[in-house]
XYZ file of C-alpha atoms in Angstrom:
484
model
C -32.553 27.972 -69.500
C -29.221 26.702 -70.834
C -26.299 26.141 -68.276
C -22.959 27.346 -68.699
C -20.029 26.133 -67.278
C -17.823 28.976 -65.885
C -15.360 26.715 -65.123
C -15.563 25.244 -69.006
C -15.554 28.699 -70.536
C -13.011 30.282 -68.082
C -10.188 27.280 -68.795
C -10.969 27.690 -72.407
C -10.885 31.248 -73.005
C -7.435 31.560 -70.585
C -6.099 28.817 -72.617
C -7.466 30.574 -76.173
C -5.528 33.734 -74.503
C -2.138 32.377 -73.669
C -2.070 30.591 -77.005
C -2.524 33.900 -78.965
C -0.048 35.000 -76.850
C 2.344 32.213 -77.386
C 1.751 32.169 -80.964
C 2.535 36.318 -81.826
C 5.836 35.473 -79.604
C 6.665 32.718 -81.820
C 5.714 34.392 -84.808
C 7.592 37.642 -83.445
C 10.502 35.175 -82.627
C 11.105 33.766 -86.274
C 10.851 36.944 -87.472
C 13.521 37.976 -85.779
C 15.692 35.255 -86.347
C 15.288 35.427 -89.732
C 16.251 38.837 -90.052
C 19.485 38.147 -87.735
C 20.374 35.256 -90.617
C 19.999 37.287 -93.159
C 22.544 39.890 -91.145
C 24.834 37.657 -90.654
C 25.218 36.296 -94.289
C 25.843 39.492 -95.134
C 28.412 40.363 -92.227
C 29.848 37.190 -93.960
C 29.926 38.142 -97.546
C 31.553 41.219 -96.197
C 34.532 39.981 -94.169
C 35.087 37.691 -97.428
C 35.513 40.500 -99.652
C 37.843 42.383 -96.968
C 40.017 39.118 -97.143
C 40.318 38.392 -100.893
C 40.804 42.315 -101.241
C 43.979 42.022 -98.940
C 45.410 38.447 -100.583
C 48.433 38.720 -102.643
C 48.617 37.709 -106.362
C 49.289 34.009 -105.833
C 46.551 33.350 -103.228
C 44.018 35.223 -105.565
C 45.158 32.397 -108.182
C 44.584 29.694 -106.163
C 41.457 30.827 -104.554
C 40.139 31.504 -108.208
C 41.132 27.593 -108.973
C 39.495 26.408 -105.770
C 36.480 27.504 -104.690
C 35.724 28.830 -101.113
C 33.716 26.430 -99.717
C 30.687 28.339 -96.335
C 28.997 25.555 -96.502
C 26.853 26.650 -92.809
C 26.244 23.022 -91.044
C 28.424 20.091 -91.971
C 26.892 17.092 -92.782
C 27.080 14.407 -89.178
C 26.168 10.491 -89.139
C 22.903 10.535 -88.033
C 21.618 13.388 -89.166
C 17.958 13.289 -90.400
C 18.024 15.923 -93.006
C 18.842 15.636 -95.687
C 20.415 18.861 -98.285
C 17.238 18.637 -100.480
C 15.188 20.123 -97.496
C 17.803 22.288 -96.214
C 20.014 24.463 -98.085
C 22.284 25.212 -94.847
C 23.760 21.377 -95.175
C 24.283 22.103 -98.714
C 28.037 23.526 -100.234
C 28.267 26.921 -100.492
C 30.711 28.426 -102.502
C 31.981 32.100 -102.105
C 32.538 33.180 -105.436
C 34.459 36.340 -106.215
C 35.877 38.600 -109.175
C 38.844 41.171 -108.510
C 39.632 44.020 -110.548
C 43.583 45.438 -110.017
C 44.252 48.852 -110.451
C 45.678 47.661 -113.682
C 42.130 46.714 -114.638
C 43.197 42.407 -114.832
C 40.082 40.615 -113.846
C 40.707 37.214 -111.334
C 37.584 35.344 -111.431
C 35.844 32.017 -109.995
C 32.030 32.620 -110.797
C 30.545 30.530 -113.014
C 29.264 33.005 -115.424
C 30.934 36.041 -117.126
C 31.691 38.784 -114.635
C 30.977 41.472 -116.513
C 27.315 39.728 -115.923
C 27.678 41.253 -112.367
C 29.664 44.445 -113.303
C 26.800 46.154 -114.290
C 24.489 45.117 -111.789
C 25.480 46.310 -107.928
C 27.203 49.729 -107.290
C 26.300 50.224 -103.732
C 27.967 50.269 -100.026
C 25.568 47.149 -98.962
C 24.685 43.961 -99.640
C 21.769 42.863 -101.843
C 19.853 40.693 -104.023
C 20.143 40.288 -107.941
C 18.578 38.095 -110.277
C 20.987 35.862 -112.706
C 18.907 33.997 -115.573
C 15.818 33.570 -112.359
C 18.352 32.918 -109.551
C 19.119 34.875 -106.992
C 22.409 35.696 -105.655
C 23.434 37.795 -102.869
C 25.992 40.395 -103.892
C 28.662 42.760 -101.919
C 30.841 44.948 -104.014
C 34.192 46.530 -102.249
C 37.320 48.620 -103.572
C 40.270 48.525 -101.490
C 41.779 52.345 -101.651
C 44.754 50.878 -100.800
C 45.730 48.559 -103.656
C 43.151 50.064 -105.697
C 41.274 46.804 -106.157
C 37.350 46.056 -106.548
C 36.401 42.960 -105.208
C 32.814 41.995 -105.615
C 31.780 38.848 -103.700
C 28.815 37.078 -103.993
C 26.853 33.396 -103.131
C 23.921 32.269 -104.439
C 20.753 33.029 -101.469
C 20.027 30.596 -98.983
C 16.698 30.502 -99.488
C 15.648 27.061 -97.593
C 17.624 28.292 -94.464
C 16.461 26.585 -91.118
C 18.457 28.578 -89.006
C 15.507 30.718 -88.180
C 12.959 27.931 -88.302
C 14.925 25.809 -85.845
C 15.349 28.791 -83.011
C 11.184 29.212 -83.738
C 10.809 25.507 -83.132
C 12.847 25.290 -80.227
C 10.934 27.817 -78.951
C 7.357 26.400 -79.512
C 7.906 22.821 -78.236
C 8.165 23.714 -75.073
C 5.538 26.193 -74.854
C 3.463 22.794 -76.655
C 4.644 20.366 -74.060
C 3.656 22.878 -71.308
C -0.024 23.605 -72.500
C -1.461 20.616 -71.513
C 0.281 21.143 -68.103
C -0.773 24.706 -67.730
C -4.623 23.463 -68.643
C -4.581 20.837 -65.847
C -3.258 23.593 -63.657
C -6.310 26.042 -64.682
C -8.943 23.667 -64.642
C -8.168 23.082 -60.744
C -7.396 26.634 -60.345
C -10.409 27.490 -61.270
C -12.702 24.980 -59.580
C -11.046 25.821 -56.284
C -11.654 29.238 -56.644
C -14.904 28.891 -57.600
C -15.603 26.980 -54.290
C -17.369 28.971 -53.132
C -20.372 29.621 -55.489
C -20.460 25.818 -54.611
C -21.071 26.442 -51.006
C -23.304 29.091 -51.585
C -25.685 27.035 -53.687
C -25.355 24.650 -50.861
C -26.590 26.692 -48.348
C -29.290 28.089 -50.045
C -30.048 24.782 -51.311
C -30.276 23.528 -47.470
C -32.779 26.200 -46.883
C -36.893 26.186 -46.940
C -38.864 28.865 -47.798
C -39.791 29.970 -44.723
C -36.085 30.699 -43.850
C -35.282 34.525 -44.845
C -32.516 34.949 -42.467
C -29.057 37.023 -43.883
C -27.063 34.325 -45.345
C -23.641 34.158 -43.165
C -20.744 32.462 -45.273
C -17.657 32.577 -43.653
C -14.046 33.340 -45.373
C -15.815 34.462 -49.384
C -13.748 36.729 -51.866
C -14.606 39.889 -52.831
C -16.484 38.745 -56.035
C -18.692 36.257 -54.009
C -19.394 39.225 -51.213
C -21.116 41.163 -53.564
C -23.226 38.168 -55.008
C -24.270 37.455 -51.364
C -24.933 40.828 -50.033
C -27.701 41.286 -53.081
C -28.994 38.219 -51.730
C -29.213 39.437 -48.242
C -31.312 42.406 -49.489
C -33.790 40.546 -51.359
C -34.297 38.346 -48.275
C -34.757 41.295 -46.186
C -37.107 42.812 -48.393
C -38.772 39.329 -49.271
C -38.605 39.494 -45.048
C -40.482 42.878 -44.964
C -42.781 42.038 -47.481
C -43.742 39.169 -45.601
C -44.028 41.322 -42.156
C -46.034 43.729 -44.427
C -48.330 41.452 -45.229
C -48.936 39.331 -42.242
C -49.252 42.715 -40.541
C -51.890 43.970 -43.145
C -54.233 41.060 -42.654
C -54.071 40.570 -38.794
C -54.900 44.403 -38.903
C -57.771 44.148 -41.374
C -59.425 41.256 -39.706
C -58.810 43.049 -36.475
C -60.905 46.221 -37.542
C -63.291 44.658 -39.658
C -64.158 42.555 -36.951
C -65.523 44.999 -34.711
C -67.855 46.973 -37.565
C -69.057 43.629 -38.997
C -69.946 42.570 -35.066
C -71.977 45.796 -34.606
C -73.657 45.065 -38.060
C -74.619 41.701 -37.193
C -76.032 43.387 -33.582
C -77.737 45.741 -35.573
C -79.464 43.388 -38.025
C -80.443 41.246 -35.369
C -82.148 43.673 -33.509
C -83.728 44.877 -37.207
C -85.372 41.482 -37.385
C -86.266 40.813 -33.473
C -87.525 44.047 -32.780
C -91.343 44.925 -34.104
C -91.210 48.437 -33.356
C -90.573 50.371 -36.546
C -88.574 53.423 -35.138
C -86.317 51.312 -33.584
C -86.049 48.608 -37.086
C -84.822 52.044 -39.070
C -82.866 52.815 -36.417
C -81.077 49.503 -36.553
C -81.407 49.556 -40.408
C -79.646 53.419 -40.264
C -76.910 51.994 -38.476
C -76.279 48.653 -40.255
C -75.526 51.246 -43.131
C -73.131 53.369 -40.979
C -71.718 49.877 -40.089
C -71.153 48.926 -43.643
C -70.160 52.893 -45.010
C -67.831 52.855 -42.334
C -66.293 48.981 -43.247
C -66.024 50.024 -47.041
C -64.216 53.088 -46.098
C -62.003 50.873 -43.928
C -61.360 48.245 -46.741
C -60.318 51.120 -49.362
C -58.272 52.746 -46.776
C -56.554 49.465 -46.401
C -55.727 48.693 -50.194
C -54.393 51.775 -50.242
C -52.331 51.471 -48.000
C -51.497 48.285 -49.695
C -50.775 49.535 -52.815
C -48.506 52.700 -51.204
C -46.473 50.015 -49.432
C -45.726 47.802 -52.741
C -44.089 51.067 -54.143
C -46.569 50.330 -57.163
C -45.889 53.107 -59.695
C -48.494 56.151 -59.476
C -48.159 58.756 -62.211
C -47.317 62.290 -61.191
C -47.889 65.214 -62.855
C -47.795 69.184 -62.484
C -50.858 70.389 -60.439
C -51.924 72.798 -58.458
C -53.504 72.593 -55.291
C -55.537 75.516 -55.258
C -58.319 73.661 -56.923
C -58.041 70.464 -54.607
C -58.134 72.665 -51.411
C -61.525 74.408 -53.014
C -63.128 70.605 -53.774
C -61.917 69.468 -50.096
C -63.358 72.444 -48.534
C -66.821 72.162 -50.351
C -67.411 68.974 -49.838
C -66.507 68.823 -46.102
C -68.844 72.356 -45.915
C -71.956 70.846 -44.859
C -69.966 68.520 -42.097
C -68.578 71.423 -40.241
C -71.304 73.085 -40.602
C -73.586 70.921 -38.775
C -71.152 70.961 -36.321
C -70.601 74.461 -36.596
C -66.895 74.984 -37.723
C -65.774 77.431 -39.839
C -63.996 75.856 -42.705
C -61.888 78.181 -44.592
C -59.415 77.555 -47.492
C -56.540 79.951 -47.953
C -54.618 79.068 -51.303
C -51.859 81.571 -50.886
C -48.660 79.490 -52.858
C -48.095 80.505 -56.271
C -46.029 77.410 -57.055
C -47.049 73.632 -58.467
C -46.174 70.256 -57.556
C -45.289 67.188 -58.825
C -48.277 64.715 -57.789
C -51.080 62.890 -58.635
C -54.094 64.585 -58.009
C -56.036 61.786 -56.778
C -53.817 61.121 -53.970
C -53.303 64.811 -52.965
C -57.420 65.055 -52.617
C -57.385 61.884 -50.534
C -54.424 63.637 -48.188
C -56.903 66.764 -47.898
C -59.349 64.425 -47.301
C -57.869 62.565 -44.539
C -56.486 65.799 -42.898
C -59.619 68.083 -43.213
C -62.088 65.160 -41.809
C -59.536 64.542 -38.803
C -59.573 68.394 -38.433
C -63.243 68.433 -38.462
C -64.159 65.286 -36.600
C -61.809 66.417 -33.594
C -62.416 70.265 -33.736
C -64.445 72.295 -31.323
C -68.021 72.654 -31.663
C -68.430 76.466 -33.013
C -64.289 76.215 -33.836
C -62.451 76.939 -37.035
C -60.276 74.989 -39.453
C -58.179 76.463 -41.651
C -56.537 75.124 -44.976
C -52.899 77.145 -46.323
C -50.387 76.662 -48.639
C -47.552 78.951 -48.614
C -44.064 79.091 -50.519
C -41.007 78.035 -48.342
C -38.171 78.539 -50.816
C -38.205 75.911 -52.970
C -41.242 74.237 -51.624
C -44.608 74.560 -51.131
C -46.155 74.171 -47.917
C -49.392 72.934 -47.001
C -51.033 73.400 -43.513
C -54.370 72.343 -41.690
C -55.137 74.309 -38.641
C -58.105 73.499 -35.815
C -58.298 75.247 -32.685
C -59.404 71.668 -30.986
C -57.905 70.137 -28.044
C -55.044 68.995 -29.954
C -52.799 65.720 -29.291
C -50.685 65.003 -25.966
C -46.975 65.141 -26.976
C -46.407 61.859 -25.956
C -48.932 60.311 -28.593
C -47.457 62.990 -31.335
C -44.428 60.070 -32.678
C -47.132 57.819 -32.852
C -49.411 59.479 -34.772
C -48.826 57.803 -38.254
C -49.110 54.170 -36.817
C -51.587 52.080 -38.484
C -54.997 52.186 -36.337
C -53.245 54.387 -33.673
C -56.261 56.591 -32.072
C -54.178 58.778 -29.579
C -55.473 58.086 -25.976
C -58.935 59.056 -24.531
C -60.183 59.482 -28.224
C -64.034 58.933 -28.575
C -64.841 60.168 -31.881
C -65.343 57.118 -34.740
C -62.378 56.087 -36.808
C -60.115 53.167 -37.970
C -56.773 55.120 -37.093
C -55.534 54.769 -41.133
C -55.909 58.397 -42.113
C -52.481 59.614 -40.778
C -50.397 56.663 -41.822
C -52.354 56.978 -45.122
C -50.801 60.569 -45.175
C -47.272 59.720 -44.220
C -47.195 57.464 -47.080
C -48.475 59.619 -49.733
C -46.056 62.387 -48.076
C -43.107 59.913 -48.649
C -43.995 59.167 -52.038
C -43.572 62.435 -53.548
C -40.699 63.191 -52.219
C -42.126 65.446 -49.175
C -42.129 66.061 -45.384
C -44.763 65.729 -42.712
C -44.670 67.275 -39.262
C -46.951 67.596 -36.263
C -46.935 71.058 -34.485
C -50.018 73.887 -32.708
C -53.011 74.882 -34.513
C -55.002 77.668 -34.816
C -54.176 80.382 -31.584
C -51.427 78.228 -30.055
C -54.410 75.437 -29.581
C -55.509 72.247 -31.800
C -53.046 70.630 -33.980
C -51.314 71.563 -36.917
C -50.447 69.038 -39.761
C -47.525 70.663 -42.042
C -47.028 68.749 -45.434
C -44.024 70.195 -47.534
C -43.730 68.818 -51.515
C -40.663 70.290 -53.586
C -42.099 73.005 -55.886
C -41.613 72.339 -59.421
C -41.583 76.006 -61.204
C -41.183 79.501 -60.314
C -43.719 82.129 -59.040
C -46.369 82.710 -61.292
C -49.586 84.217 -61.253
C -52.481 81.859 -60.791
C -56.469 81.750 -60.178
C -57.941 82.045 -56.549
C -61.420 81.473 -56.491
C -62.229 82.410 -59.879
C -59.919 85.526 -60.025
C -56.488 85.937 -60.684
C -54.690 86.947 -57.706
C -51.309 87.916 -56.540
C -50.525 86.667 -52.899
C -49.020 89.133 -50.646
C -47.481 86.196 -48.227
C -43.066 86.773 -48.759
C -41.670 84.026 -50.245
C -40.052 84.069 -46.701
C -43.142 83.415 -44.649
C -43.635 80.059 -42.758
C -45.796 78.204 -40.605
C -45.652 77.912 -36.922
């Protein structure tokens, strides 16, 4: 990875910036100035040609013999420039030619007047073209005296007038840059300070150490930077819990089926009595049915908690209450529950199906394995507005309300449970619940007895008609119904 200096690229892009900036106001600036020159040469031209209008004969004579000399900056000792590069130190003669009102013509230009007679017949100033040189030209007619006066000196096209206001503007502004770069580059670096003490503090740190970091006196910018670090940690932090927690708790509950396994086999290879060796041999694979079921529980669980992405889809749960129900038929039959499944919701969800049939799974096996012999368990979805709710009912001895909040805590059995279990199935539900977006309550079963488990997903398309057991149906359950 290449580094970057913000400092570097900050100082240099501020300084690229006020340059620009410098450089359109100096550009601006002689642009100006030139066009006030220009205005007052021709303020000039104009005042002259008010004054010889007004002259009497005998100064027009003498003014005709001697030119009128605007030269704009006299000549000092010392002076570096020389006329060559600047027209404004050379002489600049006002010429002029006056017509009376008896039509005499007085006359110091250099060429033929009637050269300029036919040229300008305007109220302003402007620009002709003698032989290739230019000249700038004001015509004027007294009404007075009745005289014309045009008035005219050749352009002053090397001013410096307007280049010396743009230079005394820039030298200052290029004296000052170097100041004003110094005075960014440790602007800058002291307010990038702290990024500096941030690095050094996580620099300082192991990797064991996931506490919040807690920098004192930070600007806004930095605050932001160090709260996203904060939230990694504490998810880094949680990850870390997560895990630790996951493998104390697997070794924890695969120790006791692996113990009774090794029991088991022992007694398999000790014992010469063949009942009891298939005995021992029937239970080694209980042992091992019930640690594999343990283990998958567990990576699912895993896998839930990494919010690794699961595809959803449409789907509806008719058909995975119908699979859940058969294959959990012969179960509670043995033990003999009635297991019914009553489909009534006519809307879909967005799930995948493979995690829906392990949440029936879980929820009709707990139903089952803590029902009463000769009870029922039921299986119902119904349509709550805009969701769909789903509802397994046994008529068992239900669950003390003081173990209900605990319910969903990895390997929590409830107290004076006997039946088998590892205590996932709940949690397993809860996080499925939570990852499509759904609820999960606790509330009475079947005849105000048992437990209920309620399971609400946000319904993804209208009421429709769909197939119940092989036929379509129409439920007659309002959309208003609900669960107790």
């Amino acid at each position: 990875m290449t580094a970057h200096s913000i400092r570097r690229r900050l100082s240099f892009f501020v300084l690229l910036c006020v340059s620009a900036v410098w450089g359109l106001a100096v550009f601006g600036s002689f642009r100006y100035a030139s066009r006030e020159v220009q205005e007052w040469e021709d303020a000039r031209l104009v005042e002259y040609a008010m004054f010889i209008a007004r002259l009497d004969a005998a100064d027009i004579e003498q003014f005709a013999s001697l030119p009128i000399n605007a030269q704009i900056e006299l000549s000092w000792p010392g002076r570096q420039k020389s006329p060559r590069s600047d027209s404004d130190r050379l002489p600049r003669d006002i010429h002029f030619a006056l017509t009376d009102a008896s039509h005499r013509i007085v006359s110091n230009l250099p060429v033929a007047p009637s050269t300029f007679a036919a040229m300008r017949d305007n109220d302003g100033p402007g620009t002709v073209n003698v032989g290739g040189t230019p000249w700038r030209l004001y015509q004027f007619r007294d009404p007075k005296s009745g005289r014309n006066v045009q008035v005219m000196e050749l352009s002053n096209t090397r001013s410096d007038l307007a280049t010396e206001a743009a230079i005394r503007i820039v030298w200052p502004l290029l004296l000052a840059l170097p100041a004003l770069a110094v005075m960014l580059w440790y602007v800058i670096g002291r307010s990038l300070t702290p990024l500096g003490v941030l690095s050094a503090t996580i620099r300082a740190r192991n990797e064991h150490s996931l506490t919040p970091l807690n920098i004192a006196s930070i600007p806004a910018e930095v605050e932001t930077l160090v709260g996203a670090i904060n939230r990694l940690l504490s998810q880094l932090r949680q990850s870390i819990v997560r895990e630790r927690a996951f493998t104390s708790d697997a070794a924890h509950e695969l120790k006791t089926p692996l113990a009774a396994i090794k029991v088991q086999a022992q007694v398999a290879l000790t014992t010469s009595d063949p009942a009891l060796q298939r005995l021992a041999m029937q239970r080694v694979v209980q042992g091992v049915d019930r640690s594999a079921r343990l283990a998958e529980q567990l990576l699912l669980l895993a896998r839930l908690d990494e919010q690794e992405h699961i595809p959803a889809r449409i789907l509806n749960t008719h058909d995975l209450i119908d699979e859940a129900v058969m294959r959990h038929a012969q179960r509670a039959s043995d033990k003999g529950i009635a297991l019914q499944g009553k489909p009534h919701s006519r809307h879909a969800i967005q799930a995948d199906p493979v995690l829906i049939g392990i949440l029936l799974e879980n929820l009709v096996d707990n139903a089952i394995k803590y029902g009463h012999p000769d009870g029922r368990v039921e299986v119902i979805t119904i349509d709550q507005g805009h969701t769909q709710c789903l509802a397994v009912l046994d008529d068992g001895t239900g669950v003390a309300q003081t173990d209900i909040a605990r319910l969903t805590d990895r390997f929590y059995r409830g107290t004076g449970v006997q039946s088998p279990g590892s205590g996932l199935g709940l949690s397993i539900v809860e996080r499925i619940v939570r990852y499509f977006n759904g609820t999960l309550r606790f509330g009475t079963g079947l005849d105000g007895r048992g437990l209920g488990v309620f399971v609400a997903f946000p319904a993804v398309q209208g009421p429709q008609e769909i197939e119940v057991s092989g036929q379509a149906k129409r439920t007659n359950t309002p959309s208003s119904a609900t669960l107790s």
